[in-house]
Short mmCIF file of C-alpha atoms and ligand atoms in Angstrom, two decimals:
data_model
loop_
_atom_site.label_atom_id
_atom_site.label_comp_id
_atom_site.label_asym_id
_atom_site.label_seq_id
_atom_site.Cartn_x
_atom_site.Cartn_y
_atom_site.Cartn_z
CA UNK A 733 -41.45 64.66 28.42
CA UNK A 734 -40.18 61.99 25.74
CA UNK A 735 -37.10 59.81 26.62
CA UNK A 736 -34.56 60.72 23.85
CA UNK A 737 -33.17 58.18 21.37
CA UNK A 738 -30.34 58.24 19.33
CA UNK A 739 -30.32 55.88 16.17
CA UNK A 740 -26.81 55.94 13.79
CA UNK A 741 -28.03 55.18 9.82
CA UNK A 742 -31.25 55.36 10.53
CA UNK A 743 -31.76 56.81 7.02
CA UNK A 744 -33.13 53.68 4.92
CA UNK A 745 -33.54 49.33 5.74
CA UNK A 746 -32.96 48.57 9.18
CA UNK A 747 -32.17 51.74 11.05
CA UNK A 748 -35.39 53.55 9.08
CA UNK A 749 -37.74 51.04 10.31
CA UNK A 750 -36.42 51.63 13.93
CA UNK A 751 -36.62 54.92 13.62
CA UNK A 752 -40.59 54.87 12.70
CA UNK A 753 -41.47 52.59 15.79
CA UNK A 754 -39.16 54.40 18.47
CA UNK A 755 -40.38 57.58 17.26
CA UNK A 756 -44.12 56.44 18.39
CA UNK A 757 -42.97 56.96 22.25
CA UNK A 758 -39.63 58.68 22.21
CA UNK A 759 -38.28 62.04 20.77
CA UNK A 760 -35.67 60.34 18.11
CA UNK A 761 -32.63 61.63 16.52
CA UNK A 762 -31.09 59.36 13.85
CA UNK A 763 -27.49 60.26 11.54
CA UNK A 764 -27.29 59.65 7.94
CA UNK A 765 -23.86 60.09 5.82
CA UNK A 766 -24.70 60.21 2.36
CA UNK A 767 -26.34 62.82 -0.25
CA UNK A 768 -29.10 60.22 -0.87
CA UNK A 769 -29.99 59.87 2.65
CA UNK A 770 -29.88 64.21 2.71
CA UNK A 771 -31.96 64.51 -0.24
CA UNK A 772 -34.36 62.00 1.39
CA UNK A 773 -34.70 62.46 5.08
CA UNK A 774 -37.24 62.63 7.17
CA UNK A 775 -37.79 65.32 9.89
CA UNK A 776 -41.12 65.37 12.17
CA UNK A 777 -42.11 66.77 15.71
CA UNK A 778 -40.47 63.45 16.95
CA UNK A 779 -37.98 62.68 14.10
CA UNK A 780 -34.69 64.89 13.66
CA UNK A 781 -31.91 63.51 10.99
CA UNK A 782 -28.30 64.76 11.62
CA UNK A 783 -25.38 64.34 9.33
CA UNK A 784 -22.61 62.32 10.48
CA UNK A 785 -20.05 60.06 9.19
CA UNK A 786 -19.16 57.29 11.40
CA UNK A 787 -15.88 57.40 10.07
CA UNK A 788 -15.63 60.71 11.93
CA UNK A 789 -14.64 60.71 15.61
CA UNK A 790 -14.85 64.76 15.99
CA UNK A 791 -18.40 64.69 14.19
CA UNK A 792 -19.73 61.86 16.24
CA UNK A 793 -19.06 64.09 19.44
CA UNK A 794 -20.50 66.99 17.84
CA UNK A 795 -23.83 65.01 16.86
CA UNK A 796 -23.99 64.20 20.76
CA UNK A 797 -22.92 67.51 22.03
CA UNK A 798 -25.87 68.69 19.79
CA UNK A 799 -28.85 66.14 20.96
CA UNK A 800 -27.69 66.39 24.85
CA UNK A 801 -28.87 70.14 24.41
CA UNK A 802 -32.08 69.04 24.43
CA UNK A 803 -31.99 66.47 27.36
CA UNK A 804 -30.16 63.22 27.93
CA UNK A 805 -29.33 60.55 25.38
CA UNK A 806 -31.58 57.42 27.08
CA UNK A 807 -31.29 54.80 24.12
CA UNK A 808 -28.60 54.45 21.68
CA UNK A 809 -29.05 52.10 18.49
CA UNK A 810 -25.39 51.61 17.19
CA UNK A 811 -26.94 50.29 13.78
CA UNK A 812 -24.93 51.93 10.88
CA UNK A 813 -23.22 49.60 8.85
CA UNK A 814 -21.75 48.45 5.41
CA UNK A 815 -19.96 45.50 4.04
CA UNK A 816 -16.72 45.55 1.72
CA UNK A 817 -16.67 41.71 0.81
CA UNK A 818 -13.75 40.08 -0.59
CA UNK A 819 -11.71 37.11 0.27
CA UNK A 820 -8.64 37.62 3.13
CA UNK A 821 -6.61 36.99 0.12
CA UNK A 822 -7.89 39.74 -2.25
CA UNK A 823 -8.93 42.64 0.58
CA UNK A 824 -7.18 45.69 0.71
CA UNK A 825 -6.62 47.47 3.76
CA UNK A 826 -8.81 50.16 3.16
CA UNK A 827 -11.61 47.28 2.86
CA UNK A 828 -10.80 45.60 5.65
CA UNK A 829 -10.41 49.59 7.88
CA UNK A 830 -13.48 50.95 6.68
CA UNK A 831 -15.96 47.95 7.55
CA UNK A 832 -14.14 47.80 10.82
CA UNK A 833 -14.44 51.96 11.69
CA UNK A 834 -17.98 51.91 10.76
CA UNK A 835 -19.39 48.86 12.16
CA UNK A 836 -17.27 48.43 15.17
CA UNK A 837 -15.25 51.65 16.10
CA UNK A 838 -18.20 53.88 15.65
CA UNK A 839 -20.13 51.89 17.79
CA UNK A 840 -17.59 52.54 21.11
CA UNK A 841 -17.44 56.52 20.03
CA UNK A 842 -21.07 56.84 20.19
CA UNK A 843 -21.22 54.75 23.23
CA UNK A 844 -18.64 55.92 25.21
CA UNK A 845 -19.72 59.80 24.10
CA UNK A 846 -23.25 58.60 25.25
CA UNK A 847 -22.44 57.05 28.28
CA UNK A 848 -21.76 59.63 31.24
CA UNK A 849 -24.91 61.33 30.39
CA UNK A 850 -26.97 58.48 30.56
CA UNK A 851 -25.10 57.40 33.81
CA UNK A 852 -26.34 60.46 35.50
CA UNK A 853 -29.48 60.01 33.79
CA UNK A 854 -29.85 56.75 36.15
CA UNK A 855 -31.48 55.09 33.53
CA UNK A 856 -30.46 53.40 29.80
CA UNK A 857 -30.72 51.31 26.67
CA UNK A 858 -27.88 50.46 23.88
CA UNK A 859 -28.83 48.02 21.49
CA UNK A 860 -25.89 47.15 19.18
CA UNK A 861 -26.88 45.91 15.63
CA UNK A 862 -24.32 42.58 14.62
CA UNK A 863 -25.18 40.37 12.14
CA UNK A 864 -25.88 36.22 12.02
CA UNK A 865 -21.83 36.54 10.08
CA UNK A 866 -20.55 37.84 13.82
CA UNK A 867 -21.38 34.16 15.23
CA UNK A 868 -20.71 32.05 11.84
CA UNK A 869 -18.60 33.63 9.84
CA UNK A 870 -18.69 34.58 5.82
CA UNK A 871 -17.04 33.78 3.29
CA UNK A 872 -15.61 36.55 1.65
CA UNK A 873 -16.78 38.62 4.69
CA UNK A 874 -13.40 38.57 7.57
CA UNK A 875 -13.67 42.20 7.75
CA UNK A 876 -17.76 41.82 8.44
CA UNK A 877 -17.34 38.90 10.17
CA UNK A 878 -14.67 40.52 12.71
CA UNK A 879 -16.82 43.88 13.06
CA UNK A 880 -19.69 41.76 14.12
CA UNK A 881 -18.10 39.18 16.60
CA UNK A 882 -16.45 42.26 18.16
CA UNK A 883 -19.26 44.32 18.62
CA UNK A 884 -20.89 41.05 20.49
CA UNK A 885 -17.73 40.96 22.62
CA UNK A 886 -18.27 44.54 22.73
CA UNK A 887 -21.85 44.32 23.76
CA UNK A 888 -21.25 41.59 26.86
CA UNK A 889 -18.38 43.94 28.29
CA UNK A 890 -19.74 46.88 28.48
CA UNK A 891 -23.22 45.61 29.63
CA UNK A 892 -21.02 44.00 32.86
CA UNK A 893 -19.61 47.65 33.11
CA UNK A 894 -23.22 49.33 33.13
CA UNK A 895 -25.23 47.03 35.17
CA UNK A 896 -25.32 48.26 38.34
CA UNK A 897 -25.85 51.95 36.54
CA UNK A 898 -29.44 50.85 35.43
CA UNK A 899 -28.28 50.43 31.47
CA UNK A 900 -28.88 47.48 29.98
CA UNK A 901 -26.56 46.65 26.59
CA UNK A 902 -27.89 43.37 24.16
CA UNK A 903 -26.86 42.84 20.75
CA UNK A 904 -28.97 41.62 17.73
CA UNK A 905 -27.69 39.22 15.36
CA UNK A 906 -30.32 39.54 12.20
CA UNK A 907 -30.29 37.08 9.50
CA UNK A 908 -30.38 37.93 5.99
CA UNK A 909 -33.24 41.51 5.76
CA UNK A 910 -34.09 42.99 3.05
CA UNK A 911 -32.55 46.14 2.84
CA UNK A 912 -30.01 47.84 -0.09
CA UNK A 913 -27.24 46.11 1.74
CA UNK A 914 -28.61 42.26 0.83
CA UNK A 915 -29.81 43.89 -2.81
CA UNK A 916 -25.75 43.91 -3.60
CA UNK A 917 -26.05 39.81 -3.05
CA UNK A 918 -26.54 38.47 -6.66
CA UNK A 919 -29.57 36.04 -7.22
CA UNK A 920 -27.98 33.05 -7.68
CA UNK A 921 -26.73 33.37 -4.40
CA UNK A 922 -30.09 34.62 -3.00
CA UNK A 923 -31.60 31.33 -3.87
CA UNK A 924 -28.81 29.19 -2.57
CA UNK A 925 -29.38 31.30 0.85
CA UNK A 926 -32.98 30.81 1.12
CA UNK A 927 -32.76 26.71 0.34
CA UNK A 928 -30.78 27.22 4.22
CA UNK A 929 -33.08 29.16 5.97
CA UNK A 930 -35.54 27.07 7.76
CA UNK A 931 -38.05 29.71 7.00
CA UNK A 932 -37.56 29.89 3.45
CA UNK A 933 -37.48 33.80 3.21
CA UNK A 934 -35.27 37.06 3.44
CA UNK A 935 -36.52 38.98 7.45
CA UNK A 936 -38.31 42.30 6.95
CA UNK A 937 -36.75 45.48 8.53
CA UNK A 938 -39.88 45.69 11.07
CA UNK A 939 -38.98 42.17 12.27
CA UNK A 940 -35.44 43.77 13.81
CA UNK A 941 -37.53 46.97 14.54
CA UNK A 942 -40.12 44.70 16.53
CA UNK A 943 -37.35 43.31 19.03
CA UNK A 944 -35.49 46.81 19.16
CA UNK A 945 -38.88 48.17 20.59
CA UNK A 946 -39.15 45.50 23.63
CA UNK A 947 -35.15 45.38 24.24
CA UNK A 948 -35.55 49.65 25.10
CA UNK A 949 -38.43 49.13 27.16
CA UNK A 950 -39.12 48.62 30.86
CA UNK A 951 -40.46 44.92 30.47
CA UNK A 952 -36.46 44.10 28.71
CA UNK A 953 -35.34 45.25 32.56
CA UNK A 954 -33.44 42.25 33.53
CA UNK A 955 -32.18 41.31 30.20
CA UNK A 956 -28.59 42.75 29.09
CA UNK A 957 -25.50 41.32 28.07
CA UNK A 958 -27.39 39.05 25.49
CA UNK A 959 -27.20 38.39 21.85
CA UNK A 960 -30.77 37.68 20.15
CA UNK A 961 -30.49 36.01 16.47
CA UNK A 962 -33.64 37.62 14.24
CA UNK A 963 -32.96 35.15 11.45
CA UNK A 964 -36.25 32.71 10.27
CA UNK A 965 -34.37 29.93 11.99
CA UNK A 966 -30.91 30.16 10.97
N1 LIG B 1273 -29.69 43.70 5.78
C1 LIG B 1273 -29.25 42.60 6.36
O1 LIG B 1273 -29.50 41.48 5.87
C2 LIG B 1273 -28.46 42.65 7.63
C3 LIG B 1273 -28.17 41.46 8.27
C4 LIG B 1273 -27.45 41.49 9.45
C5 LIG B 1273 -27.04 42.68 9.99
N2 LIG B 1273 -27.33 43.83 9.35
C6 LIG B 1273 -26.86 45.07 9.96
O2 LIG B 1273 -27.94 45.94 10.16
C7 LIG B 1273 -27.49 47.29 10.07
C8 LIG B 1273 -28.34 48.03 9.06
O3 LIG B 1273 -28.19 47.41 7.80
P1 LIG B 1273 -29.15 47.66 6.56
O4 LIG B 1273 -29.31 46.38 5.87
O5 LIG B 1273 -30.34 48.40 7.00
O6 LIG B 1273 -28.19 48.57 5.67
P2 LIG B 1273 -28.51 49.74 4.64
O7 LIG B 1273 -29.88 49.66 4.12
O8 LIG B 1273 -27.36 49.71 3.71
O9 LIG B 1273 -28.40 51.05 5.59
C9 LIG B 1273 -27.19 51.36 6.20
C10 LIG B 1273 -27.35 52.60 7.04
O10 LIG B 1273 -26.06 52.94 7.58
C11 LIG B 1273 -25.74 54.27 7.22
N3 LIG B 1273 -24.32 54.45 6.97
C12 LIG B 1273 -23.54 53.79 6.09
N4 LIG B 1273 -22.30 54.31 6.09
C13 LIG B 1273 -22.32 55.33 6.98
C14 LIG B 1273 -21.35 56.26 7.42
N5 LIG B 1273 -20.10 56.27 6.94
N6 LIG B 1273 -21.70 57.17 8.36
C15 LIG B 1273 -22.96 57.20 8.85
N7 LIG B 1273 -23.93 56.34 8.46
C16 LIG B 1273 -23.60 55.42 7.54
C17 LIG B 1273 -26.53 54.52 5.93
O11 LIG B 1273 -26.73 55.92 5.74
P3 LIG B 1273 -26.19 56.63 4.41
O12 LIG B 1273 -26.68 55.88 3.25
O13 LIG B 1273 -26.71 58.01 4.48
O14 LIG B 1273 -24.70 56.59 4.52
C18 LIG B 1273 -27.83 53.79 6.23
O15 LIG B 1273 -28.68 54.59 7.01
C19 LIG B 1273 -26.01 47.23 9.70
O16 LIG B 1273 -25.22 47.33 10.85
C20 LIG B 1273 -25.88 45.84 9.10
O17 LIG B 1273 -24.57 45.36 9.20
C21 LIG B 1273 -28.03 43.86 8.17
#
């Protein structure tokens, strides 16, 4: 029987192109929020979208209660994310809340909903998505920024915590993807970016897919508690 994977956004960019390659050797259930996503989703033998809003504590335990029916959560992909940039100066609360709910908070409900399960399972993977802004900063991006670095901080602790229970927990840090989220950056400051990566080019969403794969397999074993940049260099 397939291991079974559990991907957050895994509607479109990043979390999409995760979803196609973990759904080649695992049974994989990925969450979506918006009527874009709905109208759009993809369901297969191996493929099952739920609706969820990270936002949403009570529907993040439902969407687990609902996948542990059919066996126990092995991998968890805490990948949903937005940004809400604006200078410290000029952010409103709200801006600063939501980026921090979904990119951050989310991330401990699904893990910490995920985790017993997977500790009686004996076995487990939880790859947190952060960004390159977690370990550099942004301007314009504190609320980002401080999602990111947490979920790294995030990411270390609990992969001390789940060691000796056979779960391994790395973060990855990509560089600039292209994916709707970097479509919001305007050009002018597209090109400036690309002059600074040594690679001279936005990463492709199967380049973060690509490391995903090897960090939830047996040959990652002995890795956890890391933080792998997927950034041409940067
Ligand atoms: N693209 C980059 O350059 C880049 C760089 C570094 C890190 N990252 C990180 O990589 C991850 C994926 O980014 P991406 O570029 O692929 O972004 P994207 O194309 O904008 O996709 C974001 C995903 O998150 C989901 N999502 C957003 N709000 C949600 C909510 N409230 N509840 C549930 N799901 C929600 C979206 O689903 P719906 O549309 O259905 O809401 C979508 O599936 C994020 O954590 C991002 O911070 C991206």
């Amino acid at each position: 029987m397939r291991k079974i994977a559990l991907v957050t956004g895994g509607s479109r960019g990043i979390g999409k192109a995760i979803v196609d390659v973990l759904s080649e050797v695992f049974d994989v259930y990925y969450t979506y929020h918006s009527a874009s996503s709905e109208a759009a989703k993809i369901e297969s033998e191996f493929i099952h979208p739920l609706k969820a809003d990270s936002h949403d504590y009570e529907a993040i335990q439902r969407v687990v209660a609902e996948i542990v029916q059919h066996g126990t959560i092995s991998i968890l992909i805490n990948n949903a994310g937005i940004t809400k940039d604006k200078t410290c100066r000029k952010m409103t609360k709200n801006e600063w809340d939501d980026v921090i709910s979904i990119n951050l908070n989310a991330a401990f409900y699904y893990s910490q909903a995920c985790l017993q399960p997977m500790i009686d399972g004996g076995w487990g993977r939880i790859v947190n998505i952060s960004s390159i802004i977690g370990l550099t900063g942004g301007f314009g991006q504190s609320n980002y920024a401080a999602a990111k670095a947490g979920l790294i901080g995030f990411s270390k602790s609990l992969a001390m915590e789940l060691a000796i229970k056979n779960i391994t927990v790395n973060a990855i840090s990509p560089g600039y993807v292209e994916t709707h989220m970097t479509k919001q950056i305007p050009e002018s400051i597209k090109t400036s970016l690309l002059e600074k990566i040594p690679m001279r080019r936005f990463g492709t969403t199967s380049e973060v897919a690509s490391l995903v794969r090897y960090l939830v397999s047996e040959d990652s074993s002995y890795i956890t508690g890391q933080v792998f940049c997927v950034s041409g260099g940067l």
